[in-house]
mmCIF file with all atom_site columns, C-alpha atoms in Angstrom:
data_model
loop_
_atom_site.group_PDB
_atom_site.id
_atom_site.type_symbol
_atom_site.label_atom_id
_atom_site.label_alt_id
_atom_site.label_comp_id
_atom_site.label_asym_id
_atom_site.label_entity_id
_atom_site.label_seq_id
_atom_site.pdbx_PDB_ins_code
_atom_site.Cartn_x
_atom_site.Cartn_y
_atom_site.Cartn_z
_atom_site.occupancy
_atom_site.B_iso_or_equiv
_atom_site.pdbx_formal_charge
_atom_site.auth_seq_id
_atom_site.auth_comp_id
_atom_site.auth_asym_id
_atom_site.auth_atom_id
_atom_site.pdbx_PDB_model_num
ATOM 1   C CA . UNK A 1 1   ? 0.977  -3.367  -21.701 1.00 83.00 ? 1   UNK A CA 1
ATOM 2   C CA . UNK A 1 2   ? 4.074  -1.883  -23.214 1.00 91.00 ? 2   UNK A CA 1
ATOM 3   C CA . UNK A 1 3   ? 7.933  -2.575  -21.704 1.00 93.00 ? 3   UNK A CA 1
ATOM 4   C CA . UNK A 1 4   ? 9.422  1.195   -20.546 1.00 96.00 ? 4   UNK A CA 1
ATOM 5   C CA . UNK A 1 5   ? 12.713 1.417   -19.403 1.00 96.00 ? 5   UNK A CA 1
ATOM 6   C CA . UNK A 1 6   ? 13.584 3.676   -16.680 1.00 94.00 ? 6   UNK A CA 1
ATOM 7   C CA . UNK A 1 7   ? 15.051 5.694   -14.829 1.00 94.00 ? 7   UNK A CA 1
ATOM 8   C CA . UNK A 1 8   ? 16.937 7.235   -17.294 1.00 95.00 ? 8   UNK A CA 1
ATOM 9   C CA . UNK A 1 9   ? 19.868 7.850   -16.932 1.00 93.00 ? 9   UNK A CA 1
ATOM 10  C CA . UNK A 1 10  ? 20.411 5.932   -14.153 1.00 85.00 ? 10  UNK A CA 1
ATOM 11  C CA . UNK A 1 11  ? 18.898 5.976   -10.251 1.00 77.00 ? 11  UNK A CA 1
ATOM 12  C CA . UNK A 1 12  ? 20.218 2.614   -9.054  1.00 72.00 ? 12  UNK A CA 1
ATOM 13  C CA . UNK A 1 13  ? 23.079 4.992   -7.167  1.00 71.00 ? 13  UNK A CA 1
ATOM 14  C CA . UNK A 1 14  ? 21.104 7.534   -5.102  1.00 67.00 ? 14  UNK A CA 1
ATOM 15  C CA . UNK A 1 15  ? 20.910 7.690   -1.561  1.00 68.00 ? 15  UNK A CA 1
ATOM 16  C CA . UNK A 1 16  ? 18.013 10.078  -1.846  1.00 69.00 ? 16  UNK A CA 1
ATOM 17  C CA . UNK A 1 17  ? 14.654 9.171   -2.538  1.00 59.00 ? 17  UNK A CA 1
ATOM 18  C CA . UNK A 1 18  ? 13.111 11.900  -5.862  1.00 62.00 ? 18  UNK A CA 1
ATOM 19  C CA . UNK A 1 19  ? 9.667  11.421  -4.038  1.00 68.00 ? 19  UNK A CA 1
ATOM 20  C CA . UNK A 1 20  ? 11.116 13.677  -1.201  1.00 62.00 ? 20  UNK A CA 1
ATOM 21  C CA . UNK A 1 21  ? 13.771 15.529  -2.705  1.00 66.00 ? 21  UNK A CA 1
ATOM 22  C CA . UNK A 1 22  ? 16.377 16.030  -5.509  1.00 63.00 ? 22  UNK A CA 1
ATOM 23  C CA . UNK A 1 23  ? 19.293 13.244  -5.586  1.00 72.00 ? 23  UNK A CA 1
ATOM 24  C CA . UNK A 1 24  ? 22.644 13.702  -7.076  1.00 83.00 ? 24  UNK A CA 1
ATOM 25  C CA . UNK A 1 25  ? 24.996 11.280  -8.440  1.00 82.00 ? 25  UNK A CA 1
ATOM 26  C CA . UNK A 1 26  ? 28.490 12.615  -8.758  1.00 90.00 ? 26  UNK A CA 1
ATOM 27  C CA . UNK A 1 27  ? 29.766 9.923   -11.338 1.00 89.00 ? 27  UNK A CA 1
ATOM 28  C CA . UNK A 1 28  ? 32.140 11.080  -14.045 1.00 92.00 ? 28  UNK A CA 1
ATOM 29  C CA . UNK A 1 29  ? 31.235 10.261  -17.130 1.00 93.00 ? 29  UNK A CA 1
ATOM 30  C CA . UNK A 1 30  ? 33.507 7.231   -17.918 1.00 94.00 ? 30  UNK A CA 1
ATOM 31  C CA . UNK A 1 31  ? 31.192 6.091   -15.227 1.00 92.00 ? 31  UNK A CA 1
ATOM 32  C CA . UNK A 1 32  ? 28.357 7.012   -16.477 1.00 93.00 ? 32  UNK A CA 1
ATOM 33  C CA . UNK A 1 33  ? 28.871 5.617   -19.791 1.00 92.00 ? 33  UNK A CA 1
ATOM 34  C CA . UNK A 1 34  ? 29.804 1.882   -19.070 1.00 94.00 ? 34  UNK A CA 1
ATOM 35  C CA . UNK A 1 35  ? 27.466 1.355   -16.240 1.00 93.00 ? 35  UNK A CA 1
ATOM 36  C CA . UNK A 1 36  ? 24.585 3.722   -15.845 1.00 93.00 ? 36  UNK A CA 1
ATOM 37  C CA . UNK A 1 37  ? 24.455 4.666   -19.584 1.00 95.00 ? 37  UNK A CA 1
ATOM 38  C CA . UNK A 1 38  ? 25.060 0.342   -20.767 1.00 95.00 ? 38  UNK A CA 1
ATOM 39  C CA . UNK A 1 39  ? 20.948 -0.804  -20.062 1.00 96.00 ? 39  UNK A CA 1
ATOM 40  C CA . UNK A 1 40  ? 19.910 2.319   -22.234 1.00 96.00 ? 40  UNK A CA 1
ATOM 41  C CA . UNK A 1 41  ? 21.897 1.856   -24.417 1.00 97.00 ? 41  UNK A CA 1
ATOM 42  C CA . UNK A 1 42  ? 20.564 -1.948  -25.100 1.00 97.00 ? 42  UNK A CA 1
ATOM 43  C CA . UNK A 1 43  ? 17.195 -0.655  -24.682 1.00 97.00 ? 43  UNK A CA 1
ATOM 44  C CA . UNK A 1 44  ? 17.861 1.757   -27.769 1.00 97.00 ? 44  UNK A CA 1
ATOM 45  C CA . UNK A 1 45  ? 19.692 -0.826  -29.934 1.00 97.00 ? 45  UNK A CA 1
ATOM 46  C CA . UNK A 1 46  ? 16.540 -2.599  -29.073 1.00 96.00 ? 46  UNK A CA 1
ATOM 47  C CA . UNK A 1 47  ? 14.170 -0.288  -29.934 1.00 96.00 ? 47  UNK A CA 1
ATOM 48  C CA . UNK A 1 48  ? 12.268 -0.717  -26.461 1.00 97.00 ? 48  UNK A CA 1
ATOM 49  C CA . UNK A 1 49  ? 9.027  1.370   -27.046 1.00 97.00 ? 49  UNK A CA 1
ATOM 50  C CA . UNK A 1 50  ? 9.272  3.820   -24.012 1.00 97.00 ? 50  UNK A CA 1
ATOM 51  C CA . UNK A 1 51  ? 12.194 5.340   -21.503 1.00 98.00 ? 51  UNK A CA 1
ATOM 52  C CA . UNK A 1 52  ? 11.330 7.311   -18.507 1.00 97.00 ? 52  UNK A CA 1
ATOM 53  C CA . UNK A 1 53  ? 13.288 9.910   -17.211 1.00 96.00 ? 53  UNK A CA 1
ATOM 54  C CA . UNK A 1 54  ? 15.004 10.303  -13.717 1.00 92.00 ? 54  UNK A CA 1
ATOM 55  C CA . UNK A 1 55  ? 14.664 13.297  -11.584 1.00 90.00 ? 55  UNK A CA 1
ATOM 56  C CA . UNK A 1 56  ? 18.473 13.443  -10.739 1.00 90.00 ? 56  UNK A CA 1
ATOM 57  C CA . UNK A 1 57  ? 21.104 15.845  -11.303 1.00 91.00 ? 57  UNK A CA 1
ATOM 58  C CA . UNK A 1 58  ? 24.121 14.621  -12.866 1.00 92.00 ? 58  UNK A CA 1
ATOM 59  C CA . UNK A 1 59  ? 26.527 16.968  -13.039 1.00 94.00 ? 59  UNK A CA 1
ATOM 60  C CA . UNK A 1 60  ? 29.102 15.085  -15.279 1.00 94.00 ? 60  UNK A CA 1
ATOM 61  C CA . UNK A 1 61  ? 25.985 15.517  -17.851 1.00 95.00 ? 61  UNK A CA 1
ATOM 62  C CA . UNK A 1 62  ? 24.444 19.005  -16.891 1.00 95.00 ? 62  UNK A CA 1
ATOM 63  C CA . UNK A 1 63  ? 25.375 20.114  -13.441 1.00 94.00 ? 63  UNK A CA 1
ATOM 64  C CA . UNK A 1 64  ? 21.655 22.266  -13.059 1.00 93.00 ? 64  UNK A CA 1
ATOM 65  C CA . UNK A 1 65  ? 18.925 20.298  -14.158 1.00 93.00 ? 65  UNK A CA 1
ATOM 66  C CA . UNK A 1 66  ? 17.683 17.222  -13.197 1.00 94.00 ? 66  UNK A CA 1
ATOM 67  C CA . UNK A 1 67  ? 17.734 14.299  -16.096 1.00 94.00 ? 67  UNK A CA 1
ATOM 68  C CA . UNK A 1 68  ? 13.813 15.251  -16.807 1.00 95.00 ? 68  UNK A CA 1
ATOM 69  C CA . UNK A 1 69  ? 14.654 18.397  -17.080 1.00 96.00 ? 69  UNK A CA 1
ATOM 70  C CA . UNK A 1 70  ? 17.515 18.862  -19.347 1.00 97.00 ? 70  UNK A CA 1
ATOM 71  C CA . UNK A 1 71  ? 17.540 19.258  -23.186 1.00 97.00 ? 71  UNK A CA 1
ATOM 72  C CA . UNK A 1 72  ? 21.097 18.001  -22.689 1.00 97.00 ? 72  UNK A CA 1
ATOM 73  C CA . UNK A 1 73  ? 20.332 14.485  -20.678 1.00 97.00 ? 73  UNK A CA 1
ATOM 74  C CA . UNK A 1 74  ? 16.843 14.160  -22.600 1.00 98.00 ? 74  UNK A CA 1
ATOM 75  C CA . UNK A 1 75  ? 17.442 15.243  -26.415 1.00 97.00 ? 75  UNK A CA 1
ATOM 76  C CA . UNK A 1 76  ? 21.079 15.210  -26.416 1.00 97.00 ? 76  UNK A CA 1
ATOM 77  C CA . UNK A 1 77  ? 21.848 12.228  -24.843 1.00 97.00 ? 77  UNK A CA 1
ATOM 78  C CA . UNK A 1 78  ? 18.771 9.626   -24.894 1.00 98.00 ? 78  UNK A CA 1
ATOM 79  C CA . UNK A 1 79  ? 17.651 10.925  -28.270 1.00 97.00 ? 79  UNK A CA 1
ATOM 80  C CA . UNK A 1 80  ? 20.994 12.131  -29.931 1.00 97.00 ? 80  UNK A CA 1
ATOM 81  C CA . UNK A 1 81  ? 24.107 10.051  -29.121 1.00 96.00 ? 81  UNK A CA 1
ATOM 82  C CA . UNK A 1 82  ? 21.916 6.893   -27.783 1.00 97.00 ? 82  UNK A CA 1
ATOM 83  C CA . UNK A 1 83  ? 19.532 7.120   -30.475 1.00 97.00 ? 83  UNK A CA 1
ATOM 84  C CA . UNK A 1 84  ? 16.975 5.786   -29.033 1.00 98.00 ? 84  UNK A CA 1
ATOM 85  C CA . UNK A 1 85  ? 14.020 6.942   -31.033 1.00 96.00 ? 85  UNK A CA 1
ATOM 86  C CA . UNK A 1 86  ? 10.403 5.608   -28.867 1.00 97.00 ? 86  UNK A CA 1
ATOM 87  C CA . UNK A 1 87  ? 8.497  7.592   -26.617 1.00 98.00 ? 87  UNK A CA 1
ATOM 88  C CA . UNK A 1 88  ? 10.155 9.494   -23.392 1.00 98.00 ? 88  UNK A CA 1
ATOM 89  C CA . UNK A 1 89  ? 8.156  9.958   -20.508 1.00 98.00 ? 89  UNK A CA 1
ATOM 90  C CA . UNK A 1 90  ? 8.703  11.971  -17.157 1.00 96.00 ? 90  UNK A CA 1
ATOM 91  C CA . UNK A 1 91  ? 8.750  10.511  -13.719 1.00 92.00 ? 91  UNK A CA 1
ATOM 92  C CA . UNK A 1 92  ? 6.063  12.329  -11.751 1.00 92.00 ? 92  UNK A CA 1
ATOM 93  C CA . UNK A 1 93  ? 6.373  15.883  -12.163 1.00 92.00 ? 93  UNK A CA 1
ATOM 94  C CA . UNK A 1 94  ? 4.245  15.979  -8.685  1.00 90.00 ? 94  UNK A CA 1
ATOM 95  C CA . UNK A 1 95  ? 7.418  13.741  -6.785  1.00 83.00 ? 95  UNK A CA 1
ATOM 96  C CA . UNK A 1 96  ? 9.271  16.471  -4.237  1.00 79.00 ? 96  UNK A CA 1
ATOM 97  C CA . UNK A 1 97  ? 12.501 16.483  -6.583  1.00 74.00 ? 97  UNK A CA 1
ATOM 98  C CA . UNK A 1 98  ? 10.660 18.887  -8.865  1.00 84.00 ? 98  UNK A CA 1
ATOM 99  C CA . UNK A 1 99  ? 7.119  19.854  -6.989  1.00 78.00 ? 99  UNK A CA 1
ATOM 100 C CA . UNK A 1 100 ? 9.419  21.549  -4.547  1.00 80.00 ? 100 UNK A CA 1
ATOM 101 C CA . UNK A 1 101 ? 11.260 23.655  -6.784  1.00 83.00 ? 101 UNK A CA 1
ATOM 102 C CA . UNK A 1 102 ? 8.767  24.683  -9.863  1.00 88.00 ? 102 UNK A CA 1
ATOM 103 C CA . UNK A 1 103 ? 4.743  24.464  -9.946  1.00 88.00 ? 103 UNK A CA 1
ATOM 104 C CA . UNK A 1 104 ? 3.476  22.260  -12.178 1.00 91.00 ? 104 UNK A CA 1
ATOM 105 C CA . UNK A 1 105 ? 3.136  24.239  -15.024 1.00 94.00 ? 105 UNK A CA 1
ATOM 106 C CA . UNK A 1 106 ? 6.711  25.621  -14.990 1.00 94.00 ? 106 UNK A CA 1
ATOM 107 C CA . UNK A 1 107 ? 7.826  21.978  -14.673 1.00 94.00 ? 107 UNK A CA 1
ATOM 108 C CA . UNK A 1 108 ? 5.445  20.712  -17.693 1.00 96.00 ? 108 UNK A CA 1
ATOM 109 C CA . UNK A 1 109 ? 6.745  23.151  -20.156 1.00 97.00 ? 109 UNK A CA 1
ATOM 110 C CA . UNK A 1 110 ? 10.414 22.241  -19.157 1.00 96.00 ? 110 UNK A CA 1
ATOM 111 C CA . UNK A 1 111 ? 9.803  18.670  -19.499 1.00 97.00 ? 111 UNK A CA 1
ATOM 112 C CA . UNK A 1 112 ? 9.031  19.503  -23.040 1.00 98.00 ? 112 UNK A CA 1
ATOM 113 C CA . UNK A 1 113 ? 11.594 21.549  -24.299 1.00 98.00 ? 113 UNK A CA 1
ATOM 114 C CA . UNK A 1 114 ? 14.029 19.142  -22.668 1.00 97.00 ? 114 UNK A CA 1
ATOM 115 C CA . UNK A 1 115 ? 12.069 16.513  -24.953 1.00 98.00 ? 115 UNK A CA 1
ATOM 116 C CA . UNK A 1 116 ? 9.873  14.061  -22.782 1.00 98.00 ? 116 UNK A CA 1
ATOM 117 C CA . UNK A 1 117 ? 6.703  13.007  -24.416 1.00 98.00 ? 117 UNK A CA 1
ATOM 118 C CA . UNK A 1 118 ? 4.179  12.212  -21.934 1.00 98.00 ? 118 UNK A CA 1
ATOM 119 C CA . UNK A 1 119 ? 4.514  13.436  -18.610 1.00 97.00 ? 119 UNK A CA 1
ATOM 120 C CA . UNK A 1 120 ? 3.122  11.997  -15.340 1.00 94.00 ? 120 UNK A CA 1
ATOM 121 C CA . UNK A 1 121 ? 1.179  14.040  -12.720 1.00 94.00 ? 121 UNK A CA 1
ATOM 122 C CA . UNK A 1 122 ? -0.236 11.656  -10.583 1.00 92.00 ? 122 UNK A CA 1
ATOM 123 C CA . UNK A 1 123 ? -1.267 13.264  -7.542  1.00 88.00 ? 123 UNK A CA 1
ATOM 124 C CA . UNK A 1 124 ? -3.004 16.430  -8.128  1.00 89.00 ? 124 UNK A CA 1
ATOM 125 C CA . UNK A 1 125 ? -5.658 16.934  -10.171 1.00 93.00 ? 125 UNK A CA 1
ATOM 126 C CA . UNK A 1 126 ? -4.820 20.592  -9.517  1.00 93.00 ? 126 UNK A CA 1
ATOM 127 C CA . UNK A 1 127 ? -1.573 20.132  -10.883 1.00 92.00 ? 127 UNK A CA 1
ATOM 128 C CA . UNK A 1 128 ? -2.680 18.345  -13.777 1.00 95.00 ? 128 UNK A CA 1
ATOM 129 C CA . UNK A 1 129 ? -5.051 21.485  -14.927 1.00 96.00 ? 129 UNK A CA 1
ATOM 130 C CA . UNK A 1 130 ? -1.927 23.974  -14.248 1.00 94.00 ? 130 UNK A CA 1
ATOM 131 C CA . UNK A 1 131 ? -0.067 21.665  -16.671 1.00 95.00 ? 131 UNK A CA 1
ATOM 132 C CA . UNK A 1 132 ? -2.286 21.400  -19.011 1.00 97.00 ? 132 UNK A CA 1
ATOM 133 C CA . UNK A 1 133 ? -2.966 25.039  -19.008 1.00 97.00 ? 133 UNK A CA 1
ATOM 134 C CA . UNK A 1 134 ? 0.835  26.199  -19.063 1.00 97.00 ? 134 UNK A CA 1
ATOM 135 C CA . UNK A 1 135 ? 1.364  23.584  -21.989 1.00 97.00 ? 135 UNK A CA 1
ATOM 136 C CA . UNK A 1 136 ? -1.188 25.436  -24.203 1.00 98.00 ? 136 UNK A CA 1
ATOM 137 C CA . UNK A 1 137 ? -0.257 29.088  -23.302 1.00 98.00 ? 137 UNK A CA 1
ATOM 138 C CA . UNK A 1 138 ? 3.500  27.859  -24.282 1.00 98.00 ? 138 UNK A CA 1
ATOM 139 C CA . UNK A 1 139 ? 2.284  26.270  -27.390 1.00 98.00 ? 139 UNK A CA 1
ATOM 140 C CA . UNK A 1 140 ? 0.635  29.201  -28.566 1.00 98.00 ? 140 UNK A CA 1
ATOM 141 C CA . UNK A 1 141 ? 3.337  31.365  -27.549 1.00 97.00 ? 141 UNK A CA 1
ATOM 142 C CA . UNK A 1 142 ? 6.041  29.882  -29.173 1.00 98.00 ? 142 UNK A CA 1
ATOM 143 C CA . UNK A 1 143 ? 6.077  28.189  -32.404 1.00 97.00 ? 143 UNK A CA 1
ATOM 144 C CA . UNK A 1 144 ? 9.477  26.132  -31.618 1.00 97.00 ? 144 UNK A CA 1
ATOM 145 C CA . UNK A 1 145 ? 7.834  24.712  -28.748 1.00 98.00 ? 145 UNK A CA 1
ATOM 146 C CA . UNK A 1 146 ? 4.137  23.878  -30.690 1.00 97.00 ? 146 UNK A CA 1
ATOM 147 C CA . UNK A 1 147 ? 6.219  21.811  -33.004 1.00 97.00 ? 147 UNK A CA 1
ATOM 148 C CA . UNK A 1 148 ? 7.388  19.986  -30.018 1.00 97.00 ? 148 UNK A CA 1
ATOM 149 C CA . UNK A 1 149 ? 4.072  19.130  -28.885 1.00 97.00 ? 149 UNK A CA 1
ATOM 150 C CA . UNK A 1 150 ? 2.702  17.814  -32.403 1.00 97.00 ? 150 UNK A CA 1
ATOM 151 C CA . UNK A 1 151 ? 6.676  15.671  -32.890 1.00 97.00 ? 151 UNK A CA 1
ATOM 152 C CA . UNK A 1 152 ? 5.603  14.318  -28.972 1.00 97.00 ? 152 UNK A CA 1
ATOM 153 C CA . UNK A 1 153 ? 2.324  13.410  -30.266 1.00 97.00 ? 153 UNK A CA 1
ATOM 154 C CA . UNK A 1 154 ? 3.258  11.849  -33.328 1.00 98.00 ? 154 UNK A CA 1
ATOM 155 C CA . UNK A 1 155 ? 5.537  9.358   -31.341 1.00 98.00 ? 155 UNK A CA 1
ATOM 156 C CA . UNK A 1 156 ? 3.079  8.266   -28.903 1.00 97.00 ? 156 UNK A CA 1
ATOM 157 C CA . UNK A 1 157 ? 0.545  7.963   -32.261 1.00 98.00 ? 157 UNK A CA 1
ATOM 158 C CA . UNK A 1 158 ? 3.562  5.718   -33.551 1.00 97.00 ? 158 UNK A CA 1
ATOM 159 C CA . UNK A 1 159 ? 3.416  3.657   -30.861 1.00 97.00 ? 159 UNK A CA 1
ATOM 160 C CA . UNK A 1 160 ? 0.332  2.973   -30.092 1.00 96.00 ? 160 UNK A CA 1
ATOM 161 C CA . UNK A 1 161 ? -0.249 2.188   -33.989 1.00 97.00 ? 161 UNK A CA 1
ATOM 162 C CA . UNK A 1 162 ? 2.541  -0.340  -33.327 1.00 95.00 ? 162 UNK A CA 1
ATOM 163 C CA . UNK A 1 163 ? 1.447  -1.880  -30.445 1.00 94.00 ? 163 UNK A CA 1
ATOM 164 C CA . UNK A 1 164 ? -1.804 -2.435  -31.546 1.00 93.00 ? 164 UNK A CA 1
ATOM 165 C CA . UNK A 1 165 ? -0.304 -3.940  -34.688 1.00 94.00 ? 165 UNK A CA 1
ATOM 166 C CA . UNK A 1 166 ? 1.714  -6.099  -32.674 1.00 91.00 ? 166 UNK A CA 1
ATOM 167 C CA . UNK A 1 167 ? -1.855 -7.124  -30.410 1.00 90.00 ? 167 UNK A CA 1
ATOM 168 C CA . UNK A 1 168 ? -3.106 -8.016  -34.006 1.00 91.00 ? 168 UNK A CA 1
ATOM 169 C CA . UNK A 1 169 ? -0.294 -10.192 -34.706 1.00 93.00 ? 169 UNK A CA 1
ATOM 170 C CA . UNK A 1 170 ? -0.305 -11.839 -31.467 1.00 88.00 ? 170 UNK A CA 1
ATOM 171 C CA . UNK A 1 171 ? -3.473 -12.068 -30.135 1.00 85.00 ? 171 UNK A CA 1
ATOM 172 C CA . UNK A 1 172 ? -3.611 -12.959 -26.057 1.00 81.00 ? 172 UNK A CA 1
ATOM 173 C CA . UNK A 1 173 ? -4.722 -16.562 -25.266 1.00 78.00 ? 173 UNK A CA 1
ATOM 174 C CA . UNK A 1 174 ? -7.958 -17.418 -24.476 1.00 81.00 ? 174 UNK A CA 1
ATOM 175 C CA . UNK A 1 175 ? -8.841 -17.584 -20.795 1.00 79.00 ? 175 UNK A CA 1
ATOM 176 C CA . UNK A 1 176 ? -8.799 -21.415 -20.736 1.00 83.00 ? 176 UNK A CA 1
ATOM 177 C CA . UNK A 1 177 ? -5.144 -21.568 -21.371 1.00 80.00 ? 177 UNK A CA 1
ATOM 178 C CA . UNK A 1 178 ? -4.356 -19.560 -17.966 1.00 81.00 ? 178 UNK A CA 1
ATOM 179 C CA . UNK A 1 179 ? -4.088 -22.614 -15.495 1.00 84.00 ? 179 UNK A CA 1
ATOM 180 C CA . UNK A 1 180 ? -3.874 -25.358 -17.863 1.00 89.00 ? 180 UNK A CA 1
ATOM 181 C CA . UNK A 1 181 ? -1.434 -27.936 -17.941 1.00 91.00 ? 181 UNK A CA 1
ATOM 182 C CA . UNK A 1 182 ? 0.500  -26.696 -20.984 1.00 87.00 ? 182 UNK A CA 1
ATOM 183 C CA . UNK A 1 183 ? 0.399  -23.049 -19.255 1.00 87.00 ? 183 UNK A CA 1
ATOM 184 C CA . UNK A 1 184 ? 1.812  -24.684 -15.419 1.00 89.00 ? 184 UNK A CA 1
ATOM 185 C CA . UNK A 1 185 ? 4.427  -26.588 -16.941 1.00 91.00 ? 185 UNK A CA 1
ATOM 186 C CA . UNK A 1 186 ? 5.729  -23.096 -18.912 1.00 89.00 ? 186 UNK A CA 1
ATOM 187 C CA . UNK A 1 187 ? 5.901  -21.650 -15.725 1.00 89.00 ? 187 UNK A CA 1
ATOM 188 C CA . UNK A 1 188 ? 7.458  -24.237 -14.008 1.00 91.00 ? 188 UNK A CA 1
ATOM 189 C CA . UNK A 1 189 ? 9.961  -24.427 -16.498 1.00 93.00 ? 189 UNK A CA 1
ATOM 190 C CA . UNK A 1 190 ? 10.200 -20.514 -17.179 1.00 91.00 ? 190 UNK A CA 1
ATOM 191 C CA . UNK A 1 191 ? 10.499 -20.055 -12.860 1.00 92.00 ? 191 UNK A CA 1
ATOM 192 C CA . UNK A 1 192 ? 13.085 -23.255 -12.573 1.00 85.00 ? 192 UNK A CA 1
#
């Protein structure tokens, strides 16, 4: 298991639901930057291993695009003045907020050059196959956007080196410590 923030860059102010269509929030960036912006912020600073993206416009950051859709939000925000440096990953590219307005593959490549990592297509296999496909025509179109792909790949290598480095270090406890008395009184004390 590895900790991912999300929804970057915020979605704890919608009144619109992204798995049925686009939401907006209208913030101004003060706003934005001392509440929405202040968990991923931390989560940088803390070098969290992965962020996931939002599918919400916010105009005060690029009025157009949804978050997992805009170099601005994605590279120029998350990765540039945030720093944060892990792994991005889309929200669903299948969810309504996007499916409704690009196909799959049209969504994939955007995803990319805005900078996600990984992206999630988790309802259609379909979809999955036009991503897939669109990702490798754009690849070997483009040489810009190849060298995307293999900087992408390199940070999900990264962290999964790191993660499993981190297993190494701290092995999970043998089964006969879940339930014992040592491992109810932790979670008594942890839940009191």
């Amino acid at each position: 298991i590895v900790a991912c923030g999300k929804h970057f860059p915020g979605h704890g102010d919608t009144d619109t639901d992204s798995h049925l269509e686009m939401p907006r929030v209208d913030h101004p960036w003060e706003r934005l930057e001392t509440v929405e912006l202040a968990p991923f912020r931390a989560a940088a600073a803390a070098r969290l291993p992965m962020i996931m993206t939002a599918h919400v416009v916010f105009p005060a950051l690029d009025p157009t695009r949804p978050a997992t859709l805009s170099e601005q939000v994605v590279t120029g925000l998350l990765r540039g003045e945030l720093g944060f440096a892990g792994v991005i990953v889309s929200d669903d590219l299948d969810m309504k907020a996007v499916a409704a307005h690009l196909g799959a593959g049209e969504a994939a490549v955007r995803a990319v050059r805005a900078g996600c990592d990984v992206l999630l297509l988790c309802n259609d296999l379909r979809n999955q196959a036009l991503a897939e496909e669109a990702l490798i025509k754009e690849a070997e179109r483009d040489s810009d956007f190849r060298a995307k792909v293999g900087a992408a790949a390199a940070r999900v290598r990264e962290m999964k080196r790191a993660h499993a480095a981190n297993q190494a270090r701290h092995p999970a406890p043998a089964r006969d410590v879940v339930g014992s008395y040592a491992n109810r009184t932790l979670a008594d004390k942890l839940a009191g």
